Coordinates of C-alpha atoms and ligand atoms in Angstrom, one line a residue:
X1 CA 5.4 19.5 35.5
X2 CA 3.4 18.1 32.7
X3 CA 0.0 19.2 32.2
X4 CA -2.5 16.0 32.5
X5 CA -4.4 15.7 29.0
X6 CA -7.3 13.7 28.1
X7 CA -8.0 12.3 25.2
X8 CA -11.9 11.9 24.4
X9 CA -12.6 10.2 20.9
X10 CA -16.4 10.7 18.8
X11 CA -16.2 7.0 18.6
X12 CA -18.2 6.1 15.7
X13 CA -18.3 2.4 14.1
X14 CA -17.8 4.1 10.4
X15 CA -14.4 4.9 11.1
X16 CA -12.8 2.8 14.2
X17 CA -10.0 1.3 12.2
X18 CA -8.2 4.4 12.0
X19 CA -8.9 5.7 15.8
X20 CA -7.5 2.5 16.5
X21 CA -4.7 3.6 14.6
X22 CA -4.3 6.9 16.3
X23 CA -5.0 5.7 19.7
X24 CA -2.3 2.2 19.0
X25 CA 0.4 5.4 18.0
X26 CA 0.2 7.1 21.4
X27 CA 0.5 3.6 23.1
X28 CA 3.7 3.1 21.3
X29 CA 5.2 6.1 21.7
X30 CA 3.7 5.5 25.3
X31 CA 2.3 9.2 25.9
X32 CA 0.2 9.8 28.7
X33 CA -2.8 10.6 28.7
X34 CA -6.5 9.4 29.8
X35 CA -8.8 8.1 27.3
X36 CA -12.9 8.1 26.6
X37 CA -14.8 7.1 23.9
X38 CA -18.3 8.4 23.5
X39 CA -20.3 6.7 20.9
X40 CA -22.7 9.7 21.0
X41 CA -23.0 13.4 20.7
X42 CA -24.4 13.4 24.6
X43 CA -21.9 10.5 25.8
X44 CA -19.1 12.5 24.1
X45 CA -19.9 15.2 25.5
X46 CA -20.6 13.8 29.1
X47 CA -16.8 13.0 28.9
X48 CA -15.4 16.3 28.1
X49 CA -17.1 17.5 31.2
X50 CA -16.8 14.8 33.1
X51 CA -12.6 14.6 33.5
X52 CA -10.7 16.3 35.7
X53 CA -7.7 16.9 33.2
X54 CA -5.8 19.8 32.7
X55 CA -6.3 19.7 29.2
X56 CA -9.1 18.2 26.8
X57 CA -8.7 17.6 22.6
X58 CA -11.5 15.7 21.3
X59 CA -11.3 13.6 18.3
X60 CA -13.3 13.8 15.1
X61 CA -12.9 11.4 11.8
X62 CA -15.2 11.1 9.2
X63 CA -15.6 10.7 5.3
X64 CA -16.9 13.6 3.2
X65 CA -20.3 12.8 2.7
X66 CA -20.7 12.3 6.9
X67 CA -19.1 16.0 7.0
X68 CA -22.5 17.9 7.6
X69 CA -23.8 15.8 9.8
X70 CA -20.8 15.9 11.7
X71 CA -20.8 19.4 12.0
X72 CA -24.2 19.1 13.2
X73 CA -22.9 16.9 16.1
X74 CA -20.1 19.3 16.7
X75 CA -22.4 22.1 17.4
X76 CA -24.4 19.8 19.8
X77 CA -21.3 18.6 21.3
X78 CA -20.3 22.2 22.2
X79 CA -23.3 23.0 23.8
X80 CA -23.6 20.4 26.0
X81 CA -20.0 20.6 27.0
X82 CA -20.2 23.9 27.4
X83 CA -17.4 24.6 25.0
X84 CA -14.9 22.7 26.6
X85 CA -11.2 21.6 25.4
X86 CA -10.6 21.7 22.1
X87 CA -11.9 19.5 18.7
X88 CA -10.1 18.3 16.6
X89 CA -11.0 17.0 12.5
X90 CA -8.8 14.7 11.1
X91 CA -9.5 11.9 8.1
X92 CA -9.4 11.9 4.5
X93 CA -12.3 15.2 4.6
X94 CA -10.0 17.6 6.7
X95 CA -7.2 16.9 4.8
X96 CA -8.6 17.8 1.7
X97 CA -10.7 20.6 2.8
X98 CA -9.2 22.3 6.0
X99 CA -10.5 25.5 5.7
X100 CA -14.2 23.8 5.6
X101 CA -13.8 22.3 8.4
X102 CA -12.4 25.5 10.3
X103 CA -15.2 27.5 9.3
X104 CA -17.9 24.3 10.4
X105 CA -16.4 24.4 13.9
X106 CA -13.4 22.2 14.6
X107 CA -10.6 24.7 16.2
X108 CA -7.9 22.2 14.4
X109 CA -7.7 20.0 11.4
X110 CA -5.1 16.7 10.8
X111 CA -3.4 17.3 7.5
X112 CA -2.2 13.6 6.0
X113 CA -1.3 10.2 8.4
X114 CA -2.4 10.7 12.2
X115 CA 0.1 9.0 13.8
X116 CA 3.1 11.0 14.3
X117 CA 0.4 14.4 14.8
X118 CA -1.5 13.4 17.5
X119 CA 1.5 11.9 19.4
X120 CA 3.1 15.5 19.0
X121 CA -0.3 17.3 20.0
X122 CA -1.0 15.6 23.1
X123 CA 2.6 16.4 24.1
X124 CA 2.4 20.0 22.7
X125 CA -0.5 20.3 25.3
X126 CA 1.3 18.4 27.9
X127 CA 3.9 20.9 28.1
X128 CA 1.8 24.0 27.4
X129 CA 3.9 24.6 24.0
X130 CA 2.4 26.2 20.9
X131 CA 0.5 24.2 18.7
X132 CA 2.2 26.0 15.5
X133 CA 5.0 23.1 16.5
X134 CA 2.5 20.2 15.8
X135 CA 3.5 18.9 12.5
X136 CA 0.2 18.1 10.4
X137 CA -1.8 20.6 11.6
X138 CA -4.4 23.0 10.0
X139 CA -5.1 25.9 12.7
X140 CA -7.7 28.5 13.0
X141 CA -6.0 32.3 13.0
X142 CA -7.7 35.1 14.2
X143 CA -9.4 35.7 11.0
X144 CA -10.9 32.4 10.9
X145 CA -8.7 31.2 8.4
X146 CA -6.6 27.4 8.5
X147 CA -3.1 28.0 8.3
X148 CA -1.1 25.2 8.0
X149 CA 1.9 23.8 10.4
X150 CA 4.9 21.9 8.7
X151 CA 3.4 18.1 6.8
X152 CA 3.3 15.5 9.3
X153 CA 5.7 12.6 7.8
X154 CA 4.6 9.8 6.2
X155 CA 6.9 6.6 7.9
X156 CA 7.2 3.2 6.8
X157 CA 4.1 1.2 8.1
X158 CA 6.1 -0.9 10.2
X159 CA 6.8 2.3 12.6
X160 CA 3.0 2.0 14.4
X161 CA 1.2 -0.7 14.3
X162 CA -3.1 -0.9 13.4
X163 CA -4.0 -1.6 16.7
X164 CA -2.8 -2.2 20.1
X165 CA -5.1 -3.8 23.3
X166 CA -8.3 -3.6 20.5
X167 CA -9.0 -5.7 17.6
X168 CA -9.7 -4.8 13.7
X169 CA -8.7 -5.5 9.8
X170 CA -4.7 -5.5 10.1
X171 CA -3.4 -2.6 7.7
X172 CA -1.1 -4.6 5.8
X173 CA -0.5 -1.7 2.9
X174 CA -1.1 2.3 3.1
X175 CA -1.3 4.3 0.2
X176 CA -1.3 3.4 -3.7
X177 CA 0.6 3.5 -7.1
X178 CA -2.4 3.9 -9.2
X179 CA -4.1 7.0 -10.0
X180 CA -8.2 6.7 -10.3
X181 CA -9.5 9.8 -10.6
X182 CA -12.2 9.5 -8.4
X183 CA -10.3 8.3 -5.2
X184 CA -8.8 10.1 -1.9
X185 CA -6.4 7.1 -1.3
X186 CA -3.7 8.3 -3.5
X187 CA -3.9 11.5 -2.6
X188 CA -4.2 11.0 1.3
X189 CA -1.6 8.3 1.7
X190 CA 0.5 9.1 -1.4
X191 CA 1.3 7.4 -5.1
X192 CA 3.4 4.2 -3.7
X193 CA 2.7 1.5 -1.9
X194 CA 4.5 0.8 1.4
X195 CA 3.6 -2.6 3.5
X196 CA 3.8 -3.8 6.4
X197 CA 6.5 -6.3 6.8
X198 CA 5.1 -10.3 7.4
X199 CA 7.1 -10.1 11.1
X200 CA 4.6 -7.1 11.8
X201 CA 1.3 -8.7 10.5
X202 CA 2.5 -11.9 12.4
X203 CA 3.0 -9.7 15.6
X204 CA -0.6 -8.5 15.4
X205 CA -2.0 -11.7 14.9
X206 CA -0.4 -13.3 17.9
X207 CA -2.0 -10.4 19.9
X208 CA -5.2 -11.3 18.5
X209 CA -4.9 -15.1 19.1
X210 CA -4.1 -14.3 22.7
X211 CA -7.2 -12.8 22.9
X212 CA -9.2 -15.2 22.0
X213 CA -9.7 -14.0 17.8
X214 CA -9.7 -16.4 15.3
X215 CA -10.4 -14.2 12.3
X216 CA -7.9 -12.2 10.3
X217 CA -9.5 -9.5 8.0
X218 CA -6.8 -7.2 6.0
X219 CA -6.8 -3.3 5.0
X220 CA -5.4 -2.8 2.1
X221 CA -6.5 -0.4 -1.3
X222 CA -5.4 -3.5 -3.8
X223 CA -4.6 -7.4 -1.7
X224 CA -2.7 -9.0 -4.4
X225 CA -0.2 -5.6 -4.6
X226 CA 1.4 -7.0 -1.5
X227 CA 4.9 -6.8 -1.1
X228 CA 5.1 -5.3 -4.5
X229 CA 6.2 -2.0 -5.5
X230 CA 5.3 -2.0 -8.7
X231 CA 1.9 -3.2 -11.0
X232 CA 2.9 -6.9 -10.7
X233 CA 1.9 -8.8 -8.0
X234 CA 4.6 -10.9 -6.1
X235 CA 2.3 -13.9 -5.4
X236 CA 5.9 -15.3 -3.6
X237 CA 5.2 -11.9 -1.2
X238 CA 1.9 -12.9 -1.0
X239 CA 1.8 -16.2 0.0
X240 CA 4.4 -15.3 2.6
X241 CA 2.1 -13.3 4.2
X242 CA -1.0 -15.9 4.0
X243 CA 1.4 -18.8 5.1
X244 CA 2.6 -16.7 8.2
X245 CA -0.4 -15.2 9.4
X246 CA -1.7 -19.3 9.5
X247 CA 1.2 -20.2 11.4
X248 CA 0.0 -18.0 14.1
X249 CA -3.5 -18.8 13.6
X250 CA -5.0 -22.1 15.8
X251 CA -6.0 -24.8 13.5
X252 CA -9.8 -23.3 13.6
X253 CA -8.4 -19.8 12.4
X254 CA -9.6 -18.0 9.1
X255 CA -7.6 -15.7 7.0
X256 CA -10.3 -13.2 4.9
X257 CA -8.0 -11.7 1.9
X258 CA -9.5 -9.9 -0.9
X259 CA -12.6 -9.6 0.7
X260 CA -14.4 -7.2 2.2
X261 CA -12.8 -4.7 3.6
X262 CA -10.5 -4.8 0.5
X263 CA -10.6 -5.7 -3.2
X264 CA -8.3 -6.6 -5.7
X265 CA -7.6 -5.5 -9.0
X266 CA -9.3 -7.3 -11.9
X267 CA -5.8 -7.7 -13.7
X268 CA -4.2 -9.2 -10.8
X269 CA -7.2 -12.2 -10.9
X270 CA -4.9 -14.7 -12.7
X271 CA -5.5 -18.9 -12.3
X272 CA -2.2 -19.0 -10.2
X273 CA -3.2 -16.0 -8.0
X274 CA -6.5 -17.8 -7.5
X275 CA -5.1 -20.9 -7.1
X276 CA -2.5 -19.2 -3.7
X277 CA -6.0 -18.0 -2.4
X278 CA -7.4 -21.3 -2.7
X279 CA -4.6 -22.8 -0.5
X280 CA -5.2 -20.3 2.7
X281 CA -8.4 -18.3 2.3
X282 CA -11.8 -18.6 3.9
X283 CA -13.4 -16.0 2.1
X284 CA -15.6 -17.7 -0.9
X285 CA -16.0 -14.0 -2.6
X286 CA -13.4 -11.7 -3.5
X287 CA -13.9 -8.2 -4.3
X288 CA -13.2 -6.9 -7.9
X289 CA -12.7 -3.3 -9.0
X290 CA -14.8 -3.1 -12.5
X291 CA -16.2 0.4 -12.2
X292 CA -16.8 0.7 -15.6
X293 CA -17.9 -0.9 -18.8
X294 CA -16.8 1.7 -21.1
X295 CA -13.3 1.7 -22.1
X296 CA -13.4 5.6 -22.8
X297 CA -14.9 6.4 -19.5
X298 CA -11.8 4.2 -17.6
X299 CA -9.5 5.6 -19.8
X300 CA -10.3 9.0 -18.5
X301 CA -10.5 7.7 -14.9
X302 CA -6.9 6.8 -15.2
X303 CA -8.1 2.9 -14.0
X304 CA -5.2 1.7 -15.9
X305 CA -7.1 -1.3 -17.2
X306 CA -9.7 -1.8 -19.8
X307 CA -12.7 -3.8 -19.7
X308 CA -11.6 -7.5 -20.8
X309 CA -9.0 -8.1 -17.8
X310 CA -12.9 -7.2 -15.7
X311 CA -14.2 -10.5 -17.9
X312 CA -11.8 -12.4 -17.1
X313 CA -11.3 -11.8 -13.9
X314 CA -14.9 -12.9 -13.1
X315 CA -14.6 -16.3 -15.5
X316 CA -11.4 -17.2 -13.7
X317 CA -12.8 -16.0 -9.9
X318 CA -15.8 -17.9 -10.7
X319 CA -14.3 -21.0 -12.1
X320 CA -11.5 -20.8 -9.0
X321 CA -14.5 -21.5 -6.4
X322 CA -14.9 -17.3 -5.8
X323 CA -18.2 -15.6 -6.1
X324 CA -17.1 -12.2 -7.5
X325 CA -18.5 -9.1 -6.2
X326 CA -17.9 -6.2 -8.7
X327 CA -17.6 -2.8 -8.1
X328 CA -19.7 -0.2 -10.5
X329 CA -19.8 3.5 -10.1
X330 CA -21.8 5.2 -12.4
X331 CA -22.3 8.8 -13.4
X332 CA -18.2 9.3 -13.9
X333 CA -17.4 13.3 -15.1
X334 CA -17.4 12.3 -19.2
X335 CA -19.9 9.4 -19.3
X336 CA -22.0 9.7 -22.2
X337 CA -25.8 7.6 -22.4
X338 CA -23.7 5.1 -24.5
X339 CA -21.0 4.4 -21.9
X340 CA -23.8 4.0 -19.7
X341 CA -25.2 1.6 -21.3
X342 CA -22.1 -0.5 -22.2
X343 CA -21.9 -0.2 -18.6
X344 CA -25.4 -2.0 -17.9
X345 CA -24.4 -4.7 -20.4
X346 CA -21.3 -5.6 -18.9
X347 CA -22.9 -5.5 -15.5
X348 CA -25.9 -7.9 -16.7
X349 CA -22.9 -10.1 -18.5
X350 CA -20.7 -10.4 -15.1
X351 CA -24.0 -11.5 -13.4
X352 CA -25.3 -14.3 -15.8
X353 CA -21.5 -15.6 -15.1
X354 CA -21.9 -15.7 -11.6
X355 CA -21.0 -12.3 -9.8
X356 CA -22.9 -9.6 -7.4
X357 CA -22.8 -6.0 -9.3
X358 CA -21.8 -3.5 -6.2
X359 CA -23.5 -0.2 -7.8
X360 CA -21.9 3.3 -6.8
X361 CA -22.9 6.9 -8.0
X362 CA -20.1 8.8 -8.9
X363 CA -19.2 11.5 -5.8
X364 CA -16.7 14.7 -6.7
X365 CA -14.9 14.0 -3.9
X366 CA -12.1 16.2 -1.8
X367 CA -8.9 16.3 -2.4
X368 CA -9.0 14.3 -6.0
X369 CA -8.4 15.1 -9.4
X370 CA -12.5 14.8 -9.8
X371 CA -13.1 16.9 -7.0
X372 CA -14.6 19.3 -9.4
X373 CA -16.0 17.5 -11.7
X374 CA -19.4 17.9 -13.1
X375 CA -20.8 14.2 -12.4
X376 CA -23.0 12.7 -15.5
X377 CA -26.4 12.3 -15.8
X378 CA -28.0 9.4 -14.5
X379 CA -31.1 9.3 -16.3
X380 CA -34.2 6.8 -14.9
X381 CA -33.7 4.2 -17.2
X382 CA -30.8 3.2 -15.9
X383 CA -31.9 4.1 -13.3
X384 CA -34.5 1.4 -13.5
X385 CA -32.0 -1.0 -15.1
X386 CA -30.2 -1.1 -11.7
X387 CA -33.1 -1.6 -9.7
X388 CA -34.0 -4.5 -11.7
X389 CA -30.9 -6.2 -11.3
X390 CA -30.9 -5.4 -7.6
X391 CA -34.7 -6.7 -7.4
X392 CA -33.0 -10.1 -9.0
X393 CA -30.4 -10.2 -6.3
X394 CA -27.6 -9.7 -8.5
X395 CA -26.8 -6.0 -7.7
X396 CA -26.3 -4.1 -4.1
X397 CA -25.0 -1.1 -3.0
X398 CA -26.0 2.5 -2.0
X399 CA -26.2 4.2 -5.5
X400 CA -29.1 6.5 -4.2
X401 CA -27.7 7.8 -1.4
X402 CA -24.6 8.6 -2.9
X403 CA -26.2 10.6 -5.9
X404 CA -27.8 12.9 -2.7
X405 CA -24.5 12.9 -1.3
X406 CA -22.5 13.9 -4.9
X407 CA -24.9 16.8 -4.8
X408 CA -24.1 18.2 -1.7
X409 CA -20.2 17.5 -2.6
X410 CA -20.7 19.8 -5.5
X411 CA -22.8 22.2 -3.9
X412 CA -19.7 22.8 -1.0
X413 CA -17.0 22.5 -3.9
X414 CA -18.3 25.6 -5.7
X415 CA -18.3 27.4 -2.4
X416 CA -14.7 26.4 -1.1
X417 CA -12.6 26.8 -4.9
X418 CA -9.1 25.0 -4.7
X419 CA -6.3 26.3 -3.6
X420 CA -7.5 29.4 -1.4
X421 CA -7.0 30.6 1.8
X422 CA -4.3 28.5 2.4
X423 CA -1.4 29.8 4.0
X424 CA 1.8 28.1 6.3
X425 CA 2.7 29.2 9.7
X426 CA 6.4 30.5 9.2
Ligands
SF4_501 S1 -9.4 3.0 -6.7 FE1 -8.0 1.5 -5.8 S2 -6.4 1.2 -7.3 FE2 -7.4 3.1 -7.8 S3 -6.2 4.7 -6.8 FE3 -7.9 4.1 -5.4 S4 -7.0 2.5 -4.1 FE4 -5.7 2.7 -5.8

C-alpha cells in the first residue's frame, strides 16, 4: 500500500508563481497527497508537525540573493519541527549552485523545470523507492556532497499548465533564445523559446473567469517573442493570443501584456507592434529592456542590440500612448567611468522623452556566464546622479540593495569555484 505523503510548501509571495506551477503539475498528473502552505518559518513548521502522514518533503524556492536568509529560516524550521521530513531547494539558486545549498541544509536540491521532479518525488516516497530514481535531483551522499540523479526533462509548455484551482500571471513562454550575460533564464529554462499554445492560455483564462477574475497578467522573458522561434516577432501569433484571451474575457476584462511582470525587447517596439497593443491592452506602460547606454558594455553582455533601437523604442512607445519604463543595470563586469556615464546620459535623454529609468546594480549571479565576474565600480557620483533622477521621479528601482546583494554573491562564488564536487549517481 502506498505510503500517505504530505506536501508542506515555505509559501512566500516572492516566488508563488512557480509553487503554483509545481503544485498545478501534481494536480494534473493527479498524485495524492495532502497539502499546507506556511507563509512563515513557525507556520511552516507547525505543519510539518502537525500531519499525520507517513511521509513529509517540504518545499523551498527562492532567488540567489534570498539564499542566506533562507538558510536562516531553514535552520529555524528544523528546530521547531524537530527535524522532521525532509526539505527540499528548488528554483533558479539550487540549480545553479547544488552543492551550496546541500552544505546550507536542504537534504535535496531541484536541478532545472519542477514539474516532472516533484511529480516523481512525491511518488518515489509514496512507494518507499530510492530517491536516486527522481529525475532532477541533487542529493546529499554520505560525505556531504550533491550528487546528481539523471536531468529532469524539459516538455513542451502545453504538458502542465501555470496554475490549477489558484490564480496568477499565465506562463505563456519558458525559456529564451538570447544570451545576456547577466541572466539565469537561459540557462535555467534553456536557449529557445517554447509557448504555450493560444487553446491553453484560453483554457486558463476561462478558469479564471469562472472564478470571478477579470484581469490577465502574462509571464514571459520577452512578450512580443510569442509564437516565434526566432528574433522576429510574429505580431500575427501575437495578436492571436490577445484576440483569444478577450474572447474569454467578460466585456469588463483587462489583458496586461508587456507590463509588469514582463518586458519586451526594445527592438521589437515597432509603430505596428504598438499599434496590436493599442487594439487589446489595458496596460498604459510597457516594460523596455535598455540596460545599457554604452554600446561596448552591451556588446560584451551579448544584449544583441545597440543603443539606438533603446531610442526608439521609447519615441515610438511614447508617441503610441505607452509610458515606457526602462530597465538599467549598472556596474556590468567591463564598464569603464565612460560607459557609465554614457549610460547616465541616455538615462536622463529617455526621461526628458517621457519614460521611468528602472535602475539595477549589476549581481554575478549563479549559473550565468557572469557568475564570476568582477562587477564595476560604482563610484558616488553616479551614484548621486541616480539619486537625483530618482528624487525627480523619473528613476526607481532597488540599485542599493542589489550592490549589497552582488557582494555577498561574490563573496559565496569565490568559495564554491565552478564545476566541483559534482558528481552523477550511476
Ligand atoms: S535578459 Fe531577457 S532577453 Fe536576455 S536572456 Fe534574459 S530573458 Fe532573454
Amino acid at each position: 500500500m502506498a505510503l500517505a505523503v504530505c506536501v508542506v510548501v515555505r509559501y512566500r509571495k516572492a516566488v508563488t508563481y512557480g509553487v503554483h506551477a509545481l503544485l498545478a503539475a501534481l494536480e494534473t498528473a493527479k498524485v495524492e497527497h495532502e497539502l499546507r502552505l506556511g507563509t512563515t518559518p513557525e507556520e511552516t513548521a507547525e505543519h510539518i508537525k502537525a500531519t499525520t502522514a507517513d511521509r513529509v518533503i517540504t518545499l523551498w524556492s527562492f532567488y540567489s540573493p534570498d539564499a542566506e536568509a533562507m538558510a536562516a529560516e531553514l535552520a529555524t524550521v528544523k528546530q521547531l519541527s524537530d527535524g522532521r521530513g525532509l526539505h527540499i531547494a528548488g528554483g533558479v539558486h539550487a540549480t545553479a549552485e547544488p552543492q551550496q545549498v546541500i552544505d546550507a541544509g536542504w537534504d535535496l536540491a531541484g536541478i532545472g523545470e519542477g514539474e516532472s521532479t516533484i511529480i516523481s518525488l512525491v511518488r518515489a516516497l509514496q512507494d518507499d523507492a530510492p530517491l536516486t530514481s527522481v529525475p532532477g535531483l541533487a542529493i546529499r551522499d554520505s560525505d556531504g556532497v550533491a550528487l546528481r540523479t539523471r536531468p529532469a526533462p524539459q516538455l513542451p509548455l502545453d504538458a502542465f499548465p501555470s496554475f490549477v484551482g489558484r490564480h496568477g500571471p499565465i506562463e505563456i513562454t519558458r525559456g529564451c533564445r538570447y544570451t545576456c550575460r547577466f541572466c539565469q533564464t537561459p540557462f535555467m529554462f534553456g536557449g529557445q523559446f517554447r509557448h504555450r499554445s493560444v487553446a491553453s492560455v484560453r483554457e486558463h483564462v476561462r478558469s479564471m473567469v469562472d472564478r470571478g477574475l477579470r484581469d490577465v497578467r502574462f509571464i514571459t522573458p520577452t512578450s512580443l517573442s510569442y509564437g516565434s522561434p526566432g528574433p522576429d516577432p510574429d505580431l500575427d501569433k501575437v495578436e492571436e493570443l490577445l484576440a483569444g484571451v478577450k474572447e474569454e474575457l467578460p466585456p469588463h476584462g483587462r489583458v496586461f501584456f508587456g507590463s509588469f511582470p514582463s518586458e519586451v525587447r526594445p527592438e521589437h517596439v515597432t509603430p505596428e507592434a504598438m499599434r496590436l497593443l493599442k487594439r487589446y491592452v489595458a496596460n498604459d506602460n510597457i516594460i523596455i529592456g535598455a540596460q545599457s547606454g554604452s554600446d561596448k558594455v552591451l556588446a560584451a553582455s551579448g544584449r544583441g542590440h545597440g543603443t539606438s533601437p533603446v531610442r526608439d523604442a521609447v519615441r515610438i512607445a511614447v508617441e503610441h500612448g505607452f509610458r515606457p519604463n526602462v530597465d538599467f543595470i549598472f556596474g556590468m563586469p567591463g564598464e569603464s567611468p565612460e560607459d557609465q556615464a554614457q549610460s547616465l546620459a541616455l538615462a536622463g535623454e529617455l526621461a526628458d522623452m517621457g519614460a521611468r529609468i528602472h535602475t539595477h546594480t549589476f549581481m554575478p549571479l549563479p549559473g550565468t556566464p557572469w557568475r564570476d565576474a568582477e562587477p564595476a565600480f560604482i563610484p558616488l557620483s553616479t551614484m548621486s546622479e541616480l539619486d537625483r533622477l530618482a528624487q525627480r521621479g523619473d528613476a526607481y528601482g532597488h540599485w542599493r540593495k542589489q550592490a549589497e546583494h552582488a557582494a555577498r554573491l561574490a563573496e559565496t562564488a569565490k568559495a564554491y569555484p565552478r564545476r566541483t564536487k559534482r558528481r552523477r549517481t550511476s
